[in-house]
Coordinates of C-alpha atoms in Angstrom, one line a residue:
Chain A
X354 CA 0.0 0.0 0.0
X355 CA 1.4 3.4 -1.0
X356 CA 1.8 6.0 1.7
X357 CA -0.5 9.0 1.6
X358 CA 1.3 12.2 0.6
X359 CA -0.3 14.0 3.5
X360 CA -2.0 12.5 6.5
X361 CA -3.5 14.2 9.4
X362 CA -4.3 12.0 12.4
X363 CA -6.5 13.4 15.1
X364 CA -4.9 16.8 14.9
X365 CA -6.1 19.4 17.4
X366 CA -5.2 23.0 17.9
X367 CA -6.3 25.6 20.5
X368 CA -5.5 29.2 21.0
X369 CA -5.6 29.6 24.8
X370 CA -9.2 28.9 25.7
X371 CA -10.4 28.8 22.1
X372 CA -10.5 25.4 20.6
X373 CA -10.1 25.7 16.9
X374 CA -9.4 22.3 15.5
X375 CA -10.8 19.2 17.2
X376 CA -9.7 15.7 16.1
X377 CA -9.1 16.4 12.4
X378 CA -8.2 13.4 10.4
X379 CA -7.7 13.4 6.7
X380 CA -5.5 12.1 4.0
X381 CA -4.4 13.2 0.5
X382 CA -2.8 10.7 -1.9
X383 CA -0.3 11.5 -4.5
X384 CA -1.9 13.2 -7.5
X385 CA -5.2 13.7 -5.7
X386 CA -7.3 16.8 -5.5
X387 CA -8.7 17.2 -2.1
X388 CA -10.9 20.0 -0.7
X389 CA -11.6 21.1 2.8
X390 CA -15.0 22.8 2.8
X391 CA -16.4 24.6 5.7
X392 CA -18.2 27.7 7.0
X393 CA -16.3 31.0 7.5
X394 CA -14.2 31.1 10.6
X395 CA -14.3 27.3 11.0
X396 CA -10.5 27.1 11.1
X397 CA -9.8 26.1 7.6
X398 CA -6.9 28.5 7.4
X399 CA -5.5 27.2 10.7
X400 CA -5.1 23.8 9.0
X401 CA -3.0 25.5 6.3
X402 CA -1.0 27.4 8.8
X403 CA -0.1 24.1 10.5
X404 CA 1.1 22.8 7.2
X405 CA 3.1 25.8 6.2
X406 CA 4.8 25.8 9.6
X407 CA 3.4 29.1 10.8
X408 CA 1.7 27.2 13.6
X409 CA 2.3 24.0 15.6
X410 CA -0.5 21.6 16.4
X411 CA -1.1 20.6 20.0
X412 CA -2.2 17.0 19.6
X413 CA -2.2 14.4 16.9
X414 CA 0.1 13.7 14.0
X415 CA 0.9 15.3 10.7
X416 CA 2.6 12.9 8.3
X417 CA 4.1 13.7 5.0
X418 CA 5.0 10.7 2.9
X419 CA 4.8 8.7 6.1
X420 CA 7.2 10.8 8.1
X421 CA 6.2 13.5 10.7
X422 CA 6.2 16.9 9.3
X423 CA 9.1 19.0 10.4
X424 CA 8.3 22.6 11.2
X425 CA 10.9 23.9 8.8
X426 CA 10.6 21.4 6.0
X427 CA 8.6 23.6 3.5
X428 CA 7.2 20.6 1.8
X429 CA 4.2 22.6 0.5
X430 CA 3.8 25.4 -2.0
X431 CA 1.3 27.8 -0.6
X432 CA -1.1 30.1 -2.5
X433 CA -2.8 32.6 -0.3
X434 CA -6.3 33.9 -0.5
X435 CA -5.5 37.2 -2.0
X436 CA -2.9 36.8 -4.8
X437 CA -0.2 38.6 -2.7
X438 CA 1.7 39.6 -5.8
X439 CA 4.4 42.2 -5.2
X440 CA 3.4 45.3 -7.0
X441 CA 7.0 46.3 -7.5
X442 CA 7.9 43.1 -9.3
X443 CA 7.1 42.4 -12.9
X444 CA 4.9 39.4 -13.7
X445 CA 7.8 37.1 -14.5
X446 CA 9.7 38.1 -11.4
X447 CA 6.6 37.5 -9.2
X448 CA 6.4 34.1 -10.7
X449 CA 10.1 33.4 -9.9
X450 CA 9.9 34.5 -6.3
X451 CA 9.7 31.0 -4.7
X452 CA 12.6 29.8 -6.8
X453 CA 14.7 32.8 -5.8
X454 CA 14.0 32.2 -2.2
X455 CA 15.2 28.6 -2.7
X456 CA 18.5 30.1 -3.8
X457 CA 18.2 30.1 -7.6
X458 CA 19.6 33.1 -9.4
X459 CA 17.0 35.4 -11.0
X460 CA 18.2 34.5 -14.5
X461 CA 18.0 30.8 -13.9
X462 CA 14.6 31.1 -12.3
X463 CA 13.3 33.1 -15.2
X464 CA 14.5 30.5 -17.6
X465 CA 12.7 27.8 -15.7
X466 CA 9.4 29.8 -15.5
X467 CA 9.4 31.1 -19.1
X468 CA 8.1 27.9 -20.7
X469 CA 5.1 27.9 -18.5
X470 CA 4.1 31.5 -19.2
X471 CA 2.1 30.7 -22.3
X472 CA 0.3 27.7 -20.7
X473 CA -0.8 30.0 -17.9
X474 CA -2.3 32.5 -20.4
X475 CA 0.3 35.1 -19.5
X476 CA 2.2 35.3 -22.8
X477 CA 3.1 38.9 -23.6
X478 CA 2.6 40.0 -20.0
X479 CA 5.9 38.9 -18.6
X480 CA 7.2 42.5 -18.4
X481 CA 3.9 44.0 -17.0
X482 CA 3.4 44.9 -13.4
X483 CA 0.6 43.3 -11.4
X484 CA -1.5 46.5 -11.4
X485 CA -1.9 46.2 -15.1
X486 CA -3.5 42.8 -15.0
X487 CA -7.1 41.7 -14.4
X488 CA -8.0 39.7 -11.3
X489 CA -8.2 36.4 -13.1
X490 CA -4.7 36.9 -14.7
X491 CA -3.2 37.9 -11.3
X492 CA -4.6 34.7 -9.8
X493 CA -3.0 32.7 -12.6
X494 CA 0.4 34.5 -11.8
X495 CA -0.1 33.5 -8.2
X496 CA -0.7 29.9 -9.2
X497 CA 2.3 29.9 -11.5
X498 CA 4.4 31.2 -8.6
X499 CA 3.1 28.4 -6.5
X500 CA 3.6 25.5 -8.9
X501 CA 7.1 26.3 -10.1
X502 CA 8.4 25.8 -6.6
X503 CA 8.0 22.1 -7.3
X504 CA 7.0 21.2 -3.8
X505 CA 5.4 17.9 -3.2
X506 CA 2.0 19.4 -2.7
X507 CA 0.0 22.6 -3.5
X508 CA -2.0 24.3 -0.8
X509 CA -4.6 26.6 -2.2
X510 CA -6.4 28.9 0.2
X511 CA -9.7 30.0 -1.4
X512 CA -7.8 31.0 -4.5
X513 CA -10.8 32.4 -6.4
X514 CA -12.7 33.9 -3.5
X515 CA -12.0 37.5 -4.6
X516 CA -12.9 37.0 -8.3
X517 CA -16.3 37.9 -9.9
X518 CA -18.6 34.9 -10.5
X519 CA -17.9 34.5 -14.2
X520 CA -14.1 34.8 -13.9
X521 CA -14.2 32.4 -11.0
X522 CA -16.2 29.8 -13.0
X523 CA -13.7 30.2 -15.8
X524 CA -10.7 29.9 -13.5
X525 CA -12.1 26.7 -11.9
X526 CA -12.5 25.0 -15.2
X527 CA -9.0 26.1 -16.2
X528 CA -7.5 24.9 -12.9
X529 CA -9.2 21.6 -13.4
X530 CA -7.6 21.2 -16.8
X531 CA -4.2 22.2 -15.5
X532 CA -4.4 19.7 -12.7
X533 CA -5.4 16.9 -15.0
X534 CA -2.5 17.7 -17.2
X535 CA 0.2 18.2 -14.6
X536 CA -0.8 15.6 -12.1
X537 CA -0.4 17.9 -9.1
X538 CA -1.3 16.9 -5.6
X539 CA -3.6 19.6 -4.3
X540 CA -5.2 20.5 -1.0
X541 CA -7.8 23.2 -1.6
X542 CA -9.5 25.3 1.1
X543 CA -12.8 26.7 0.1
X544 CA -16.3 27.7 1.2
X545 CA -17.7 27.4 -2.3
X546 CA -19.6 24.1 -2.6
X547 CA -19.7 24.1 -6.3
X548 CA -16.0 24.8 -6.6
X549 CA -15.2 21.9 -4.3
X550 CA -17.5 19.5 -6.2
X551 CA -16.2 20.5 -9.6
X552 CA -12.5 20.1 -8.7
X553 CA -12.1 17.5 -6.1
X554 CA -11.6 13.8 -5.8
X555 CA -12.5 14.0 -2.2
X556 CA -14.2 16.7 0.0
X557 CA -13.9 17.0 3.7
X558 CA -16.7 19.0 5.2
X559 CA -15.8 20.9 8.4
X560 CA -18.1 21.9 11.2
X561 CA -18.1 25.4 12.7
X562 CA -15.5 26.0 15.4
X563 CA -14.2 23.9 17.0
X564 CA -13.8 22.3 13.6
X565 CA -14.3 18.6 13.2
X566 CA -14.6 16.6 10.0
X567 CA -18.4 16.1 9.7
X568 CA -18.4 14.0 6.6
X569 CA -16.3 13.3 3.6
X570 CA -17.4 12.7 0.1
X571 CA -15.5 10.7 -2.5
X572 CA -16.4 11.9 -5.9
X573 CA -15.5 9.2 -8.4
X574 CA -16.5 11.2 -11.5
X575 CA -13.7 11.4 -14.0
X576 CA -12.1 14.7 -15.1
X577 CA -12.9 16.9 -16.8
X578 CA -16.1 17.1 -15.0
X579 CA -19.4 17.6 -16.9
X580 CA -20.6 21.2 -17.3
X581 CA -22.5 22.9 -14.5
X582 CA -26.0 21.6 -14.0
X583 CA -25.1 18.0 -14.4
X584 CA -27.5 15.9 -12.3
X585 CA -24.7 13.9 -10.6
X586 CA -22.8 17.0 -9.6
X587 CA -25.9 18.8 -8.5
X588 CA -27.0 15.9 -6.3
X589 CA -23.6 16.0 -4.5
X590 CA -23.7 19.8 -4.2
X591 CA -27.3 19.6 -2.8
X592 CA -26.2 17.0 -0.3
X593 CA -23.2 19.0 1.0
X594 CA -25.2 22.2 1.1
X595 CA -27.9 20.5 3.1
X596 CA -25.2 19.2 5.6
X597 CA -23.8 22.7 6.0
X598 CA -27.2 24.4 6.3
X599 CA -28.4 21.9 9.0
X600 CA -25.3 22.9 10.9
X601 CA -26.1 26.6 10.8
X602 CA -29.5 26.0 12.3
X603 CA -28.1 24.2 15.3
X604 CA -27.7 26.4 18.3
X605 CA -24.1 27.2 19.4
X606 CA -22.9 24.7 22.0
X607 CA -20.5 27.0 23.5
X608 CA -20.7 30.8 23.9
X609 CA -17.4 32.5 23.4
X610 CA -17.3 36.0 24.9
X611 CA -15.4 38.5 22.8
Chain B
X343 CA -16.9 65.8 -34.1
X344 CA -14.7 63.1 -32.6
X345 CA -13.4 63.7 -29.1
X346 CA -9.7 63.8 -29.0
X347 CA -8.6 61.1 -26.6
X348 CA -4.9 61.3 -27.4
X349 CA -3.1 61.7 -24.1
X350 CA -1.3 65.1 -23.8
X351 CA 2.3 64.9 -23.3
X352 CA 5.2 67.0 -21.9
X353 CA 4.7 70.8 -22.1
X354 CA 1.1 70.7 -23.2
X355 CA 0.1 68.5 -20.2
X356 CA 2.2 70.6 -17.8
X357 CA 0.4 73.8 -19.0
X358 CA -3.0 72.3 -18.6
X359 CA -2.2 71.2 -15.1
X360 CA -0.2 74.3 -14.1
X361 CA -2.4 77.1 -15.3
X362 CA -4.4 77.6 -12.1
X363 CA -1.2 77.9 -10.1
X364 CA 0.4 80.2 -12.6
X365 CA -2.7 82.4 -12.6
X366 CA -2.9 82.7 -8.8
X367 CA 0.9 83.5 -8.4
X368 CA 0.7 86.1 -11.2
X369 CA -2.3 87.7 -9.7
X370 CA -0.6 87.9 -6.3
X371 CA 2.6 89.4 -7.7
X372 CA 0.6 91.9 -9.8
X373 CA -1.4 93.0 -6.8
X374 CA 1.8 93.4 -4.7
X375 CA 3.4 95.5 -7.4
X376 CA 0.2 97.6 -7.7
X377 CA 0.0 98.2 -4.0
X378 CA 3.7 99.3 -3.7
X379 CA 3.3 101.6 -6.7
X380 CA 0.0 103.2 -5.6
X381 CA 0.5 103.5 -1.9
X382 CA 4.0 105.1 -2.2
X383 CA 5.4 102.9 0.6
X384 CA 9.1 103.3 1.2
X385 CA 11.3 100.7 -0.6
X386 CA 13.2 100.2 2.7
X387 CA 9.9 98.9 4.2
X388 CA 8.4 96.9 1.3
X389 CA 10.1 96.6 -2.1
X390 CA 8.1 96.0 -5.2
X391 CA 8.5 92.7 -7.1
X392 CA 10.1 94.6 -10.0
X393 CA 12.7 96.2 -7.7
X394 CA 13.4 92.8 -6.1
X395 CA 13.9 91.4 -9.5
X396 CA 16.2 94.2 -10.7
X397 CA 18.3 94.3 -7.5
X398 CA 18.5 90.6 -7.3
X399 CA 19.7 90.4 -10.9
X400 CA 22.5 93.0 -10.1
X401 CA 23.5 90.9 -7.1
X402 CA 23.3 87.7 -9.1
X403 CA 27.0 86.7 -8.6
X404 CA 26.9 87.2 -4.8
X405 CA 23.5 85.4 -4.6
X406 CA 24.8 82.5 -6.7
X407 CA 27.8 81.9 -4.6
X408 CA 25.8 82.1 -1.3
X409 CA 23.1 79.8 -2.8
X410 CA 25.8 77.3 -3.7
X411 CA 27.0 77.3 -0.1
X412 CA 23.4 76.7 1.2
X413 CA 22.9 74.0 -1.4
X414 CA 26.1 72.3 -0.3
X415 CA 25.1 72.4 3.4
X416 CA 21.6 71.2 2.6
X417 CA 22.7 68.2 0.5
X418 CA 25.5 67.2 2.8
X419 CA 23.4 67.5 5.9
X420 CA 20.5 65.7 4.3
X421 CA 22.7 62.9 3.1
X422 CA 24.0 62.3 6.6
X423 CA 20.5 62.4 8.0
X424 CA 19.3 59.9 5.4
X425 CA 22.2 57.5 6.1
X426 CA 21.6 57.8 9.9
X427 CA 17.8 57.4 9.5
X428 CA 18.3 54.3 7.4
X429 CA 20.7 52.7 9.8
X430 CA 18.5 53.4 12.8
X431 CA 15.4 52.2 10.9
X432 CA 17.1 48.9 10.3
X433 CA 18.0 48.7 14.0
X434 CA 14.5 49.5 15.1
X435 CA 13.0 47.0 12.7
X436 CA 15.2 44.1 13.7
X437 CA 15.2 44.9 17.4
X438 CA 11.7 45.9 18.3
X439 CA 12.3 46.8 22.0
X440 CA 14.7 49.5 20.9
X441 CA 11.7 51.5 19.5
X442 CA 10.4 52.2 23.0
X443 CA 13.9 53.1 24.2
X444 CA 14.9 55.4 21.3
X445 CA 11.7 57.0 20.0
X446 CA 11.2 59.3 23.0
X447 CA 14.8 60.5 22.5
X448 CA 14.1 61.2 18.8
X449 CA 10.9 63.0 19.6
X450 CA 12.6 65.2 22.1
X451 CA 15.1 66.3 19.3
X452 CA 12.0 67.4 17.4
X453 CA 10.8 69.6 20.2
X454 CA 14.0 71.7 20.4
X455 CA 13.2 75.2 19.1
X456 CA 15.5 76.0 16.1
X457 CA 16.0 79.5 17.4
X458 CA 17.6 78.2 20.6
X459 CA 19.5 75.3 19.2
X460 CA 21.0 77.0 16.1
X461 CA 23.3 79.5 18.0
X462 CA 24.4 76.7 20.3
X463 CA 25.3 74.4 17.4
X464 CA 27.3 77.3 15.9
X465 CA 29.0 77.9 19.3
X466 CA 30.0 74.2 19.4
X467 CA 31.0 73.6 15.8
X468 CA 32.2 77.0 14.6
X469 CA 31.3 79.0 11.4
X470 CA 32.2 76.2 9.0
X471 CA 30.1 73.5 7.3
X472 CA 29.7 71.3 10.3
X473 CA 27.0 73.2 12.3
X474 CA 24.9 73.4 9.1
X475 CA 25.2 69.7 8.6
X476 CA 24.3 69.0 12.2
X477 CA 21.3 71.3 12.1
X478 CA 20.0 70.0 8.8
X479 CA 20.4 66.5 10.0
X480 CA 18.6 67.3 13.3
X481 CA 15.5 68.6 11.6
X482 CA 15.2 66.0 8.9
X483 CA 16.4 62.8 10.7
X484 CA 13.2 62.1 12.6
X485 CA 10.7 62.6 9.8
X486 CA 12.8 60.2 7.6
X487 CA 13.1 57.7 10.4
X488 CA 9.4 57.6 11.1
X489 CA 8.6 57.3 7.4
X490 CA 10.9 54.3 7.0
X491 CA 9.8 52.5 10.1
X492 CA 6.2 53.0 9.3
X493 CA 6.9 52.0 5.7
X494 CA 8.4 48.7 6.7
X495 CA 5.3 48.0 8.9
X496 CA 3.0 48.7 6.0
X497 CA 4.3 45.6 4.2
X498 CA 1.5 43.3 3.2
X499 CA 1.2 40.5 5.8
X500 CA 0.1 38.0 3.1
X501 CA 3.3 38.6 1.2
X502 CA 5.4 38.2 4.4
X503 CA 3.5 35.0 5.2
X504 CA 4.0 33.7 1.7
X505 CA 7.7 34.4 1.8
X506 CA 7.9 32.6 5.2
X507 CA 6.0 29.6 3.7
X508 CA 8.7 29.5 1.0
X509 CA 11.3 29.3 3.7
X510 CA 12.6 32.9 3.5
X511 CA 14.8 34.1 6.4
X512 CA 13.9 37.2 8.4
X513 CA 16.6 39.2 6.4
X514 CA 15.2 37.9 3.1
X515 CA 11.7 38.9 4.0
X516 CA 13.0 42.4 5.0
X517 CA 14.8 42.8 1.7
X518 CA 12.1 41.3 -0.5
X519 CA 9.0 42.6 1.1
X520 CA 9.4 45.2 3.9
X521 CA 12.0 47.4 2.1
X522 CA 10.1 47.8 -1.2
X523 CA 6.9 48.4 0.8
X524 CA 8.6 51.4 2.5
X525 CA 9.4 53.2 -0.7
X526 CA 6.2 55.3 -1.0
X527 CA 6.6 56.3 2.7
X528 CA 10.2 57.0 2.1
X529 CA 9.4 59.4 -0.7
X530 CA 6.6 61.1 1.2
X531 CA 9.1 61.7 4.0
X532 CA 11.7 62.8 1.5
X533 CA 9.4 65.4 0.0
X534 CA 8.6 66.9 3.4
X535 CA 12.1 66.7 4.8
X536 CA 13.9 68.3 1.8
X537 CA 11.9 71.5 2.4
X538 CA 12.8 71.3 6.1
X539 CA 16.5 70.8 5.1
X540 CA 16.7 74.1 3.2
X541 CA 15.1 76.0 6.1
X542 CA 17.4 74.3 8.5
X543 CA 20.5 75.2 6.5
X544 CA 19.5 78.8 6.2
X545 CA 18.7 79.0 9.9
X546 CA 22.2 77.6 10.7
X547 CA 23.8 80.2 8.4
X548 CA 21.7 83.0 10.0
X549 CA 23.0 82.0 13.4
X550 CA 26.5 82.6 12.3
X551 CA 28.3 81.9 9.1
X552 CA 30.7 83.2 6.4
X553 CA 28.7 82.1 3.4
X554 CA 25.2 81.1 2.6
X555 CA 21.8 82.6 2.0
X556 CA 21.1 82.8 5.7
X557 CA 24.0 85.2 6.3
X558 CA 23.2 87.0 3.1
X559 CA 19.7 87.6 4.4
X560 CA 21.0 88.8 7.8
X561 CA 23.4 91.2 6.2
X562 CA 20.8 92.6 3.8
X563 CA 18.4 93.1 6.7
X564 CA 21.1 94.9 8.7
X565 CA 21.8 97.2 5.7
X566 CA 18.1 98.1 5.4
X567 CA 17.8 96.3 2.1
X568 CA 14.4 94.4 2.2
X569 CA 14.6 94.1 -1.6
X570 CA 17.7 91.9 -1.3
X571 CA 16.2 90.0 1.6
X572 CA 13.2 89.2 -0.6
X573 CA 15.5 88.4 -3.5
X574 CA 17.3 85.8 -1.3
X575 CA 14.0 84.5 -0.1
X576 CA 12.9 84.1 -3.8
X577 CA 16.1 82.2 -4.5
X578 CA 15.7 79.9 -1.5
X579 CA 12.1 79.2 -2.5
X580 CA 13.2 78.3 -6.0
X581 CA 16.0 76.1 -4.6
X582 CA 13.5 74.3 -2.4
X583 CA 11.1 73.8 -5.3
X584 CA 13.9 72.4 -7.5
X585 CA 14.9 69.9 -4.8
X586 CA 11.2 69.0 -4.3
X587 CA 10.9 68.4 -8.0
X588 CA 14.1 66.3 -7.9
X589 CA 12.5 64.0 -5.3
X590 CA 9.4 63.6 -7.4
X591 CA 11.6 62.8 -10.4
X592 CA 13.6 60.3 -8.3
X593 CA 10.4 58.6 -7.2
X594 CA 9.2 58.2 -10.8
X595 CA 12.4 56.6 -11.7
X596 CA 12.6 54.4 -8.7
X597 CA 9.0 53.3 -8.6
X598 CA 8.0 52.8 -12.3
X599 CA 5.0 50.6 -11.3
X600 CA 3.1 53.4 -9.6
X601 CA 2.8 55.6 -12.7
X602 CA 1.3 53.0 -14.9
X603 CA -2.0 53.7 -16.6
X604 CA -4.3 50.8 -15.8
X605 CA -4.2 48.9 -19.1
X606 CA -6.2 45.9 -18.3
X607 CA -6.6 43.3 -21.0

């Protein structure tokens, strides 16, 4: 049996009195697209911070290819919610940032990124500054910056949250195609049910804080997924949405004073 | 008729943007000239702009050499101040607790009245270049330091977190994210400080000096020549404006991404 690329075993995290993650277990296999879906403030981003090394978990285990995750290992390439492009760097130099941090010279990094520019729909914009690009293009630059780092896994934190609905739909389709082509291992954090269903092999649904895994869905439909409105996808979407909505109606178990 | 949408360039654009200022300044000067001519006020009390211009032109060699001295003091003092402000900003950014220790001291340096401190600085450092440098540095150091420190803190936390997730060191994050983020603040500080710098230099010269616009103004005043005082004031104002313009030019060269027209595909 092959080891999971990433495995969380009963991971918990609390900030003082505030319990954020409670007994989170999930796994991501090599080449899999896995989403974590949950309401706002559930602690989705906390999971990412544990993985990027910004935070340490209190209990449980985080395994990467079977070995415990070291806090300074930088095994994951992280794409933040907002694109976080540097306004003073040209597109090509924003894309090479991760490689430069790894110690590559700027020239070598550019050479490595250049062949991917066209595939990411950025041909002709290499010398532009981020402020000259549309939201969708900026997000593609951010993804390019993420994937060229060649880490073992991509962590995407609501990457399309700030885009308008049409651009978002387009970007989701595009990402799906790119993923199929490149065989990346992806962990996506999102609160968009449709996005999760469209892209993922498996979805973990989180409860509100303290976050637990409520359910997980294995979506065995092949990629590329059928267009929006497909009955199979709609059925899964409806089911997940129902799960989330039922949660909202439940009264809060604990009152957390501000 | 089609509307011309060709962007105006160079002189044409400058004229379009500058005409209200040109108009107001011209009106002011004309009103001043008219008042002096019509009221018959003595030229030893208030000189007409025309007289200031003529007398200033006659004294152009003296004015030029004094201006050069002031410019030298301003630039040297300002450079020292910039260097010190940058070093201290690094220190305060990397060693946070130092902020609470040093900021009060720096704030106190800003409360010192120039009138009191200028003669003292001259007393300590003599009539040469040193007291001017010290005084210019004293008035410009703090604004520059605050601008830099605040600029570092303005760095986007997402960018810093991203760099950290890539494995960047503290130093790397500073150079890649915090330093460039400080540029707009740095230039805002520079624009303000450069005007302080000229005033500081003139004040130092006024308090005791051999050359410079400050001592020129003092001598003109003592000789009952308000026209020459005003001529020197006019020159110092022009000098300040030129330096101000230079900082804007420098900013445009250093930060090309800020003057881009939004050309979204």
